[in-house]
Amino acid sequence: MAESNIDRGVRALRDRKKHYSIFSLARQARNYHQGWQQAWRHAEPKAEYDAIIIGGGGHGLATAYYLASVHNMTNIAVIEKGWLGGGNTGRNTTIIRSNYLWDESASIYEHAMKLWEGLAQDLNFNIMFSQRGVLTIAHSEHELKEMSRRVHAIRLNGIDSDILSPEEIKKFVPIMNMDQNIRYPVMGGFLQKRGGTARHDAVAWGYARAADDMGVDIIQNCEVTGLRRQGRRIVGVETTKGLIKSRKVGCVVAGHSSILADMAGIRMPIASRPLQALVSEPIKPILDTVIMSNAVHMYISQSDKGEMVLGAGVDKYNSYAQRGSFPVPEHMLAAAVELFPVLSRLRMLRHWGGIVDTCPDASPIISRTDIDGLYFNCGWGTGGFKATPGSGHVFADLIANDRPNDIAAPYALSRFETGLLIDEHGAAGVAH
Amino acid sequence: MARKTNIRANRNSHQAVSIDSHAPISFTFDGRTYQGCRGDTLASALLANNVHLTGRSFKYHRPRGIMAAGAEEPNALVGIGVGGRIEPNIKATQIELYDGLVAVSQNRFPSLKLDMGEINSVFSRFFPAGFYYKTFMWPASFWMGYEHIIRRAAGLGKASDTHQDPDRYEKRHAHFDIVVVGGGLAGLNAALQAANSGQRVLLAEDQHQCGGWLRSCDDIAIDGMAGHEWADKTALHLAEMENVTLLPRTTCFGYGDHNFLTLAERVTDHLAEKPAHLPRMRLWKVRARQVILATGAIERPLVFAGNDLPGVMLASAAQTYLNQYGVLAGGRGILTTNNDAAWHSAFALHEAGCLITAIVDTRENPAPAVLKQAAALGIQTRLGAGIIAAHGRLHIARVEIAPLTKTGDALAGEAEHFDCDLVLMSGGMNPVVHLHSQSRGKLKWDERTYCFRPSTSHEATQSVGACNGSFEPSRGIKEANAAALKAVKANGGAAEALDLPDIIARKINYTPMPIWQIPSGLPAGQGGKAFVDFQNDVTASDIQLAVREGYHSVEHVKRYTTTGMATDQGKTSNINALGILARERNAEIPAVGTTTFRMPYTPTSIGMIAGRDIGGLFDPVRVTPMDKWHREAGAKFEHVGQWMRAWYYPQKGESMEEAVHREVRAARQTAGLLDASTLGKIDIKGPDAAEFLNRIYTNSWLKLGVGNCRYGLMCKDDGMVMDDGVTTRLADDHFHMTTTTGGAAGVLDWLEEWQQTEWPELKVYLTSVTEQWAVATLSGPAAQEILNAAGTDIPLNNEGFRFMSMREGHVSGLPARIYRISFTGELSYEINVPARYGMALWTTLMRAGKTFGITPYGTEAMHVLRGEKGFIIVGQETDGTVTPHDLGMSWIVSDKKPDFIGKRALARQAMQASDRKQLVGLKTKDPKQVIPEGAHATLDPDQPPPVDMLGHVTSSYFSPNLGHSVAMALLRAGHTRMGQTVYFPMLDGSPPIEATITDTRFYDPKGERLNG
């Protein structure tokens, strides 16, 4: 989708030295791995670019990659105040699914899903997209009804989804507590088999490497201090490395979107909150899918390394600090032990927090602004990782053409004025 | 090259200060039984039994032994326990031995000595850091297969098969004036000073005895006692003080905002028999006014080829095994170091009988004192030299030692070979700054001791002793004392400085030579593997590779190579990794920086953090005062929020459908009785109560007469329906609001938020009274007669007691409020009595109604009855995206009121759109067919996905009173589609269901039955 197979083949031949494969691995092994190239250059900013992406997370890097590969915009830069992928890209629980209720959501997440399915090959970077399935479970009559509604909609949108009975769940996930006498017994669930997880850091690195390969400048440790305007037009970005000019600026800075918007005098309908996650020590495989529960409120998977990866809801208060409060992991782990008693005897190894930007309708903003040439992609809340390729793809389209495509159009900022919201709260289950 | 010449560890118990050699204990490791002593760790007991090979590494499956003596151990991970108590990945160095302990090695097949996984080691050249990002991509469809194999190979230990943890975990909240973390020399002194100043003190010590390094060294005397004796005496003294809580076996693993500490106390793990009255662990959640951290320091390994072989050990660990447990870790040892302190560990082992054949120091000029002592002991020295390679298969057997250049970057001469069965290594000390950093304290790089130590604190906390980089005992003790005095003063206490104890300690220069990797003499990437992160098999070359590939940030190096991400959390690896990274980037270590420190300090039990909030205590179950009656009547229940509600009451042999139909018919033909106690109830009082309601609800409330009821809808500020219910005016300034069962708490929060933050000028007070009232809803043509039969002083005739009003009086002598409102469309009385009379009311009504055919009905029949009438249920017909207009309820939205919540939002463009989803009724073509709730409507049943969906079915039932199915749906422009045919595709592939769009009022559309 990014380029034709022939183009890709030509590029691969040209860059045989840079290409990753079992053969290059073997060749480098002969050489004690001394010959590997930098995955991306450590660029310093030029005076001016055709477009600047602020934010070197997955969404920002994907935007740059698609600007270069789809729209042939290669005189562009990604600027990142810290290290690539250091925001929510490197702090999430890596769940990928597209089983959303509303057409607008299904459309963008399924767009992303299709890109995920060929992404390792597109980027020539194994992002370990593992389609082990995402099983959402229901614990009450009410949840069963909600589930029925969602599965009907998802299936009619042409997206895979299967309803599982408690017996089928028991077989599929042997470690789940299927006792019907527990507080919230598992009464059923629905499974998206194409869902799963990917290696989050690799997504950022893979996009960075592929974008860099096409000439995109990736500039780390460069913090934006202001947005330079001329009337109602953006003309550049003020940074700790000086002014960088550009007449197109895309902001993709989850966790700080409202701060950046403030620099442009835009008030974003966003609340920023901490979201915590944790992993256990690695153990031999016991869980071969992703489980999400709304009523018991937690989600869990097991990484390829063997760590159990857990998350739950956001902290209750607004904050820009990448740390949460202790009651959240307490509740998360109680829920986890309730559903998976085997976890009781495991141990928490690492724990962390990120900042999620949430919109009133729990859907993202992919939008032009009142300032010409200034675009925002933000507000993904707790569910941005799974959208990474789709988000980057449509945002690149918006920046290149200065108008949203059909997938992005519903996510304009203007929806908060018109009321045409895409409310994923009510029926979204756990919004992750 | 004689291998295993002298592997003859022994137990010299007379000098062991931490074990009771008269208390033998037996335990098993990999099925073999061994003997240990009380006080041993599993690691010390294994070493005492000459067991050195304890595990296999994560990636290459290299043989590994015991390297350390505490939480920093990267290698010796075992699974312990049996049945539901099996716990994987436990560090042998942290297990207090008990009789009957069962331990097994991990990550090996078929056995520890012969592990098939070691094949990875042979091919390790193909598996550098991050190799998996570069391959397994072709063909794309094979990834899941590759991944399956990777998953099997990864992981470490195995979780229990039985799943059920038999143990219990408790939590405790506590407040202390001063919390001291760490009971070594500094911590004990800080606690002593704080306690003597009258402060309430918590002293938490990770081990089962206080003392820390005092237990491991034999060259410190305090007040004329050996260091460990002083520690025991001081700890005993502290434990006896009333204002001191001394917790041994307690690890502080988290340090959050506002001096909030989380500590894990291991209560029974060290006991062979676990007393039933004790929890396994106790989670302490502590708020401290002042914190003193005295968490000590951890020795750094040196990075050289083969540094991971069993038998290569931290010098301080070897000394710990000797002095605490009387165990010699080997018989023929070599020390490799870059500092003076480690020499003393070697001397101690030498004097205890382990022949130290050489001391190899990267420096050319160690202190004269240590050189003199080495000479006196007859130990050879190699100065300006290092171990460039270690050899052996399952154990260290031989090392190569070569002279180095002055900077330590390259070899300066030929290597010589030494046989040995023990290598002691020391690369300097790392202060344990984890808690300080977790609390957002800053670190600075100390150019004297080449380590990070705390600089400024963020919380009210001070670091003292070795964790502050003050390794000299006399300095640590002074610091501790001063910190305690400062903390006491900060708390407003009166402090008198105690006399410091007399310390006689050796003077040691703690400045090491900064050397992060001993060169091997071979080009980069070649030669034996020099490990930085032992457990995750990250080598110095891996870090070099990461930098070569552009992963420069410390976070990128960590994530790309996985260094520091193993279960030891980088306690031995992080600083060496930083050193190598800085070297490769030509940067200074402080410029490279550290990764963020977060809880937990060391892996922490998930069961303990979950605590008691599982099983029956996971979430409280709420039941009504009539719950017992429902259970005895054989009702089936459903979860509604936290509530258990009677769902239906099947009689013998009845299916759910049959029972529900019987209940539904009875409510229309005779009378039905519903337990409606779960409805949310909020008492609203104050002079501005009516004005408050007027702003909350969409309709007007100012003129509602006392004693009258009104139905209200409330919207969120986005104009979407959030809840509904009937509210009654009890007096001019007093209302009784009802809400949905599931929405009650949310509505109260909502009202409070508006009252407190937006309209503080309104005088109104809100109280939840949900559980103060039991409610029985009597509904049906016979309702009035039954109520009269039960006996009431309230006149029930339609003229005296009109629909939508409330009367206060008695029912069968019970004080009651009767609301004449109806959710069934029948003549209906909602009888509220104080909760304690709920059961009496219920049984009275059942008795009185017996001859009239009264029938209890559950929530399912309630749903059907209101479905027949087309009454909405918030949360079923609405989902946060539905306005009152969408529901066809424009009549309830006042256009006269100046404002109400949602008014502005409802004026927005999209709210006026004609294609909004609107609530309609549905009649199926086949009257017997019931459309599944959640099914989606389409005009074209043959369209392939993505199908143009009009909307979905919100409620759908078979109506026994009408003889056909009834359904409601939210359909795009539904109000304009009356009479249109729509189709509902089925998930199971059966033919789509055909239906006609109708009004939602199916039964008694004119409402004539309300008056009986």
Coordinates of C-alpha atoms in Angstrom, one line a residue, chain B residues 563-927:
Chain B
T563 CA 19.6 -5.0 29.7
G564 CA 18.3 -4.2 33.2
M565 CA 14.9 -5.7 32.4
A566 CA 15.4 -9.1 34.0
T567 CA 14.0 -10.1 37.4
D568 CA 17.0 -8.6 39.2
Q569 CA 16.0 -5.3 37.5
G570 CA 19.5 -4.4 36.6
K571 CA 20.8 -4.1 40.2
T572 CA 24.2 -5.5 39.1
S573 CA 24.1 -4.5 35.4
N574 CA 22.8 -1.0 35.0
I575 CA 25.9 1.0 36.0
N576 CA 28.2 -1.3 33.9
A577 CA 25.8 -0.9 31.0
L578 CA 25.8 2.9 31.4
G579 CA 29.6 2.9 31.6
I580 CA 29.9 1.0 28.3
L581 CA 27.2 3.1 26.7
A582 CA 29.0 6.3 27.7
R583 CA 32.3 5.0 26.4
E584 CA 30.7 4.0 23.1
R585 CA 29.0 7.4 22.8
N586 CA 32.1 9.3 23.9
A587 CA 29.9 10.8 26.6
E588 CA 30.1 11.2 30.3
I589 CA 28.0 8.9 32.4
P590 CA 25.9 11.7 34.0
A591 CA 25.1 13.0 30.5
V592 CA 23.8 9.5 29.5
G593 CA 21.6 9.4 32.5
T594 CA 19.7 6.6 34.1
T595 CA 16.4 5.0 33.3
T596 CA 13.4 5.9 35.5
F597 CA 13.3 4.2 38.9
R598 CA 9.8 2.9 39.7
M599 CA 8.2 0.5 42.1
P600 CA 8.8 -2.3 42.9
Y601 CA 12.3 -2.2 44.3
T602 CA 12.3 -6.0 44.0
P603 CA 9.6 -8.3 42.5
T604 CA 6.6 -8.2 44.8
S605 CA 3.8 -10.7 45.3
I606 CA 0.8 -10.1 43.2
G607 CA -1.4 -12.0 45.7
M608 CA -0.3 -9.6 48.4
I609 CA -1.1 -6.5 46.4
A610 CA -4.5 -8.0 45.6
G611 CA -4.9 -8.8 49.3
R612 CA -8.4 -9.8 50.5
D613 CA -10.2 -8.0 47.7
I614 CA -10.9 -11.2 45.8
G615 CA -13.6 -13.9 46.0
G616 CA -16.6 -12.8 48.0
L617 CA -14.8 -9.6 48.9
F618 CA -14.0 -8.6 45.4
D619 CA -17.0 -6.3 45.3
P620 CA -19.8 -6.1 47.8
V621 CA -23.1 -7.9 47.0
R622 CA -26.1 -5.7 47.7
V623 CA -29.4 -7.4 48.5
T624 CA -32.8 -6.1 49.4
P625 CA -34.6 -6.7 52.7
M626 CA -36.8 -9.2 50.9
D627 CA -33.9 -11.2 49.5
K628 CA -34.5 -14.2 51.8
W629 CA -38.1 -14.5 50.6
H630 CA -37.0 -14.5 46.9
R631 CA -34.4 -17.2 47.6
E632 CA -36.9 -19.4 49.4
A633 CA -39.4 -18.9 46.6
G634 CA -36.7 -20.3 44.2
A635 CA -36.1 -17.1 42.3
K636 CA -33.3 -16.9 39.7
F637 CA -31.3 -13.8 40.2
E638 CA -29.5 -11.3 37.9
H639 CA -26.6 -8.9 38.6
V640 CA -27.7 -5.3 38.2
G641 CA -24.6 -3.3 39.2
Q642 CA -23.7 -4.5 42.6
W643 CA -27.3 -5.6 43.3
M644 CA -28.7 -9.1 43.1
R645 CA -32.2 -8.8 41.8
A646 CA -34.9 -11.5 41.5
W647 CA -35.0 -12.2 37.8
Y648 CA -37.9 -14.6 37.7
Y649 CA -39.6 -17.1 39.9
P650 CA -39.8 -20.5 38.1
Q651 CA -42.3 -22.9 39.5
K652 CA -41.7 -26.6 39.4
G653 CA -40.9 -27.7 35.8
E654 CA -41.3 -24.3 34.4
S655 CA -38.8 -22.9 31.8
M656 CA -37.7 -19.3 32.1
E657 CA -40.0 -18.3 29.2
E658 CA -43.0 -20.0 30.8
A659 CA -42.3 -18.4 34.2
V660 CA -41.9 -14.9 32.7
H661 CA -45.1 -15.2 30.6
R662 CA -47.1 -16.4 33.6
E663 CA -45.8 -13.4 35.7
V664 CA -46.5 -10.9 32.8
R665 CA -50.0 -12.2 32.4
A666 CA -50.8 -12.0 36.1
A667 CA -49.6 -8.4 36.4
R668 CA -52.2 -7.5 33.8
Q669 CA -55.0 -9.8 34.7
T670 CA -54.9 -9.9 38.5
A671 CA -51.9 -8.4 40.3
G672 CA -48.1 -8.7 40.3
L673 CA -45.7 -7.8 43.1
L674 CA -42.2 -6.5 42.3
D675 CA -39.4 -5.9 44.7
A676 CA -38.3 -2.4 43.6
S677 CA -36.1 -1.6 46.6
T678 CA -33.0 -1.3 44.5
L679 CA -34.2 1.9 42.7
G680 CA -31.9 4.7 43.6
K681 CA -33.4 7.2 46.1
I682 CA -32.0 10.6 46.9
D683 CA -33.4 12.9 49.5
I684 CA -33.1 16.5 48.3
K685 CA -33.7 19.3 50.8
G686 CA -33.2 23.0 51.1
P687 CA -34.9 26.3 50.2
D688 CA -33.4 26.0 46.6
A689 CA -34.3 22.3 46.1
A690 CA -37.0 23.1 43.4
E691 CA -34.6 25.4 41.6
F692 CA -31.9 22.8 41.7
L693 CA -34.2 20.1 40.2
N694 CA -35.3 22.6 37.6
R695 CA -31.7 22.9 36.4
I696 CA -31.0 19.2 36.6
Y697 CA -34.1 17.9 34.8
T698 CA -35.2 18.8 31.3
N699 CA -38.8 19.6 32.4
S700 CA -40.0 22.2 34.8
W701 CA -40.3 21.6 38.6
L702 CA -41.0 25.0 40.2
K703 CA -44.7 24.6 40.3
L704 CA -45.0 20.9 41.3
G705 CA -47.5 20.7 44.1
V706 CA -46.6 19.2 47.5
G707 CA -47.6 15.5 47.5
N708 CA -47.3 15.3 43.7
C709 CA -44.9 13.2 41.6
R710 CA -43.4 14.0 38.3
Y711 CA -41.3 11.9 35.9
G712 CA -38.0 13.5 34.9
L713 CA -35.2 13.0 32.5
M714 CA -31.7 14.3 33.1
C715 CA -29.1 14.9 30.5
K716 CA -25.4 15.2 30.6
D717 CA -24.0 18.5 29.5
D718 CA -23.7 17.0 26.0
G719 CA -27.5 16.8 25.9
M720 CA -27.6 13.0 26.1
V721 CA -30.0 11.2 28.4
M722 CA -28.1 10.0 31.5
D723 CA -30.9 8.9 33.9
D724 CA -34.6 9.1 34.6
G725 CA -37.0 8.5 37.4
V726 CA -40.0 9.9 39.3
T727 CA -39.4 12.6 41.9
T728 CA -42.0 13.7 44.5
R729 CA -42.4 16.9 46.4
L730 CA -42.7 16.0 50.0
A731 CA -42.7 19.7 51.2
D732 CA -41.9 23.1 49.7
D733 CA -38.3 22.5 50.3
H734 CA -38.1 18.8 50.3
F735 CA -38.1 16.2 47.4
H736 CA -37.7 12.5 47.1
M737 CA -35.9 11.6 43.8
T738 CA -35.7 8.1 42.4
T739 CA -33.1 7.0 39.9
T740 CA -32.3 3.8 38.0
T741 CA -30.8 1.0 40.0
G742 CA -27.5 1.0 38.2
G743 CA -27.3 4.8 37.9
A744 CA -27.9 5.7 41.6
A745 CA -24.3 6.4 42.7
G746 CA -23.4 8.1 39.4
V747 CA -26.4 10.4 39.7
L748 CA -25.6 11.4 43.3
D749 CA -22.0 12.2 42.2
W750 CA -23.4 14.2 39.3
L751 CA -25.7 16.2 41.5
E752 CA -23.0 16.8 44.1
E753 CA -20.6 18.0 41.5
W754 CA -23.0 20.5 40.1
Q755 CA -24.1 21.6 43.5
Q756 CA -20.5 22.0 44.9
T757 CA -18.6 23.3 41.9
E758 CA -21.1 25.2 39.7
W759 CA -24.0 26.3 41.9
P760 CA -22.5 26.7 45.4
E761 CA -25.0 29.5 45.9
L762 CA -27.9 27.1 45.9
K763 CA -29.0 26.0 49.3
V764 CA -29.7 22.4 48.8
Y765 CA -28.5 19.2 50.5
L766 CA -28.4 15.7 49.0
T767 CA -28.5 12.4 50.8
S768 CA -28.6 8.9 49.4
V769 CA -31.6 7.1 51.0
T770 CA -31.6 4.1 48.7
E771 CA -31.1 1.6 51.5
Q772 CA -33.4 3.4 54.0
W773 CA -36.5 2.3 52.1
A774 CA -37.9 -1.1 51.0
V775 CA -40.2 -0.8 48.0
A776 CA -42.9 -3.3 46.9
T777 CA -44.6 -2.4 43.7
L778 CA -48.2 -3.7 43.5
S779 CA -49.5 -3.6 40.0
G780 CA -52.6 -4.8 38.2
P781 CA -56.4 -4.6 38.2
A782 CA -56.6 -6.1 41.7
A783 CA -54.0 -3.9 43.2
Q784 CA -56.5 -1.6 45.1
E785 CA -58.4 -4.5 46.5
I786 CA -55.3 -6.2 47.8
L787 CA -54.0 -3.1 49.4
N788 CA -57.3 -2.6 51.1
A789 CA -57.3 -6.2 52.2
A790 CA -53.8 -5.7 53.7
G791 CA -55.2 -2.8 55.6
T792 CA -54.4 0.9 55.1
D793 CA -55.5 4.2 56.5
I794 CA -54.9 5.9 53.1
P795 CA -58.0 6.3 51.0
L796 CA -57.3 4.6 47.7
N797 CA -60.2 5.8 45.5
N798 CA -59.1 7.4 42.3
E799 CA -60.5 10.8 43.2
G800 CA -58.8 11.0 46.6
F801 CA -55.5 9.5 45.5
R802 CA -54.8 10.5 42.0
F803 CA -52.2 9.1 39.6
M804 CA -48.8 10.7 40.1
S805 CA -49.3 11.6 43.7
M806 CA -48.0 10.3 47.0
R807 CA -49.8 9.7 50.3
E808 CA -48.2 9.0 53.7
G809 CA -49.9 6.7 56.1
H810 CA -49.8 3.0 57.1
V811 CA -50.1 -0.3 55.5
S812 CA -51.0 -3.1 57.8
G813 CA -49.8 -0.9 60.6
L814 CA -46.4 -0.3 59.0
P815 CA -45.5 3.4 58.4
A816 CA -45.6 3.8 54.6
R817 CA -45.4 6.2 51.7
I818 CA -47.4 5.1 48.8
Y819 CA -46.6 6.5 45.4
R820 CA -49.3 6.1 42.8
I821 CA -47.0 5.8 39.7
S822 CA -46.8 3.0 37.2
F823 CA -44.0 1.4 35.1
T824 CA -46.4 -1.4 33.9
G825 CA -49.3 0.8 32.6
E826 CA -51.6 -0.9 35.1
L827 CA -53.0 0.6 38.3
S828 CA -50.0 0.5 40.4
Y829 CA -48.8 1.4 43.9
E830 CA -45.1 1.7 44.9
I831 CA -45.3 1.1 48.6
N832 CA -42.2 2.4 50.5
V833 CA -41.6 1.4 54.1
P834 CA -38.5 1.8 56.3
A835 CA -36.1 -1.0 55.2
R836 CA -36.5 -3.0 58.4
Y837 CA -40.2 -3.5 57.6
G838 CA -39.6 -4.6 54.0
M839 CA -40.0 -8.3 54.7
A840 CA -43.1 -7.7 56.8
L841 CA -44.7 -5.6 54.1
W842 CA -43.9 -8.2 51.4
T843 CA -45.3 -11.1 53.3
T844 CA -48.3 -9.1 54.3
L845 CA -49.1 -8.2 50.7
M846 CA -48.5 -11.8 49.5
R847 CA -50.9 -13.0 52.2
A848 CA -53.5 -10.4 51.5
G849 CA -53.3 -11.0 47.8
K850 CA -53.5 -14.7 47.9
T851 CA -57.2 -15.0 47.1
F852 CA -56.8 -12.4 44.3
G853 CA -54.1 -14.4 42.6
I854 CA -51.2 -12.1 43.5
T855 CA -48.0 -13.2 41.7
P856 CA -44.5 -12.1 42.5
Y857 CA -42.7 -11.0 39.3
G858 CA -39.0 -10.4 38.6
T859 CA -37.0 -8.0 36.6
E860 CA -37.5 -9.9 33.3
A861 CA -41.3 -9.6 33.6
M862 CA -40.8 -6.0 34.5
H863 CA -38.9 -5.5 31.3
V864 CA -41.6 -7.2 29.2
L865 CA -44.4 -5.3 30.8
R866 CA -42.8 -1.9 30.2
G867 CA -41.8 -3.1 26.7
E868 CA -45.4 -3.7 25.9
K869 CA -46.0 -0.1 26.9
G870 CA -43.0 1.3 25.1
F871 CA -41.5 2.8 28.3
I872 CA -37.7 3.3 28.0
I873 CA -35.0 1.9 30.3
V874 CA -32.0 4.2 30.5
G875 CA -29.0 2.1 29.6
Q876 CA -31.0 -0.1 27.4
E877 CA -32.8 2.3 25.0
T878 CA -30.0 4.8 25.6
D879 CA -26.3 4.5 25.6
G880 CA -25.0 8.0 26.1
T881 CA -25.7 9.0 22.5
V882 CA -29.5 9.5 22.7
T883 CA -31.3 12.8 23.3
P884 CA -34.8 13.1 24.7
H885 CA -36.0 14.1 21.2
D886 CA -34.4 10.9 19.8
L887 CA -36.6 9.0 22.2
G888 CA -39.7 10.7 21.0
M889 CA -39.9 12.5 24.3
S890 CA -39.7 16.1 23.2
W891 CA -42.7 16.7 25.5
I892 CA -40.5 16.5 28.5
V893 CA -38.0 19.1 27.3
S894 CA -39.0 22.5 28.4
D895 CA -38.5 25.3 25.9
K896 CA -39.6 27.9 28.5
K897 CA -36.9 27.4 31.1
P898 CA -34.0 29.7 30.8
D899 CA -31.6 26.8 31.2
F900 CA -31.1 23.2 32.2
I901 CA -28.1 20.9 31.9
G902 CA -27.9 19.9 28.2
K903 CA -30.0 22.8 26.9
R904 CA -27.1 24.4 25.0
A905 CA -25.9 21.1 23.7
L906 CA -29.3 20.2 22.4
A907 CA -29.3 23.4 20.4
R908 CA -26.3 22.2 18.4
Q909 CA -26.6 21.5 14.7
A910 CA -26.2 17.7 14.8
M911 CA -29.0 17.5 17.4
Q912 CA -31.4 18.9 14.9
A913 CA -30.4 16.6 12.1
S914 CA -33.2 14.6 10.6
D915 CA -31.1 11.5 10.2
R916 CA -30.4 11.0 13.9
K917 CA -31.2 7.6 15.3
Q918 CA -34.6 7.6 16.8
L919 CA -36.6 5.2 18.9
V920 CA -39.3 3.3 17.1
G921 CA -41.3 0.1 17.6
L922 CA -41.0 -3.0 15.6
K923 CA -43.5 -5.7 14.7
T924 CA -42.1 -8.8 13.1
K925 CA -43.7 -10.3 10.0
D926 CA -43.9 -13.6 11.7
P927 CA -45.6 -12.6 15.0

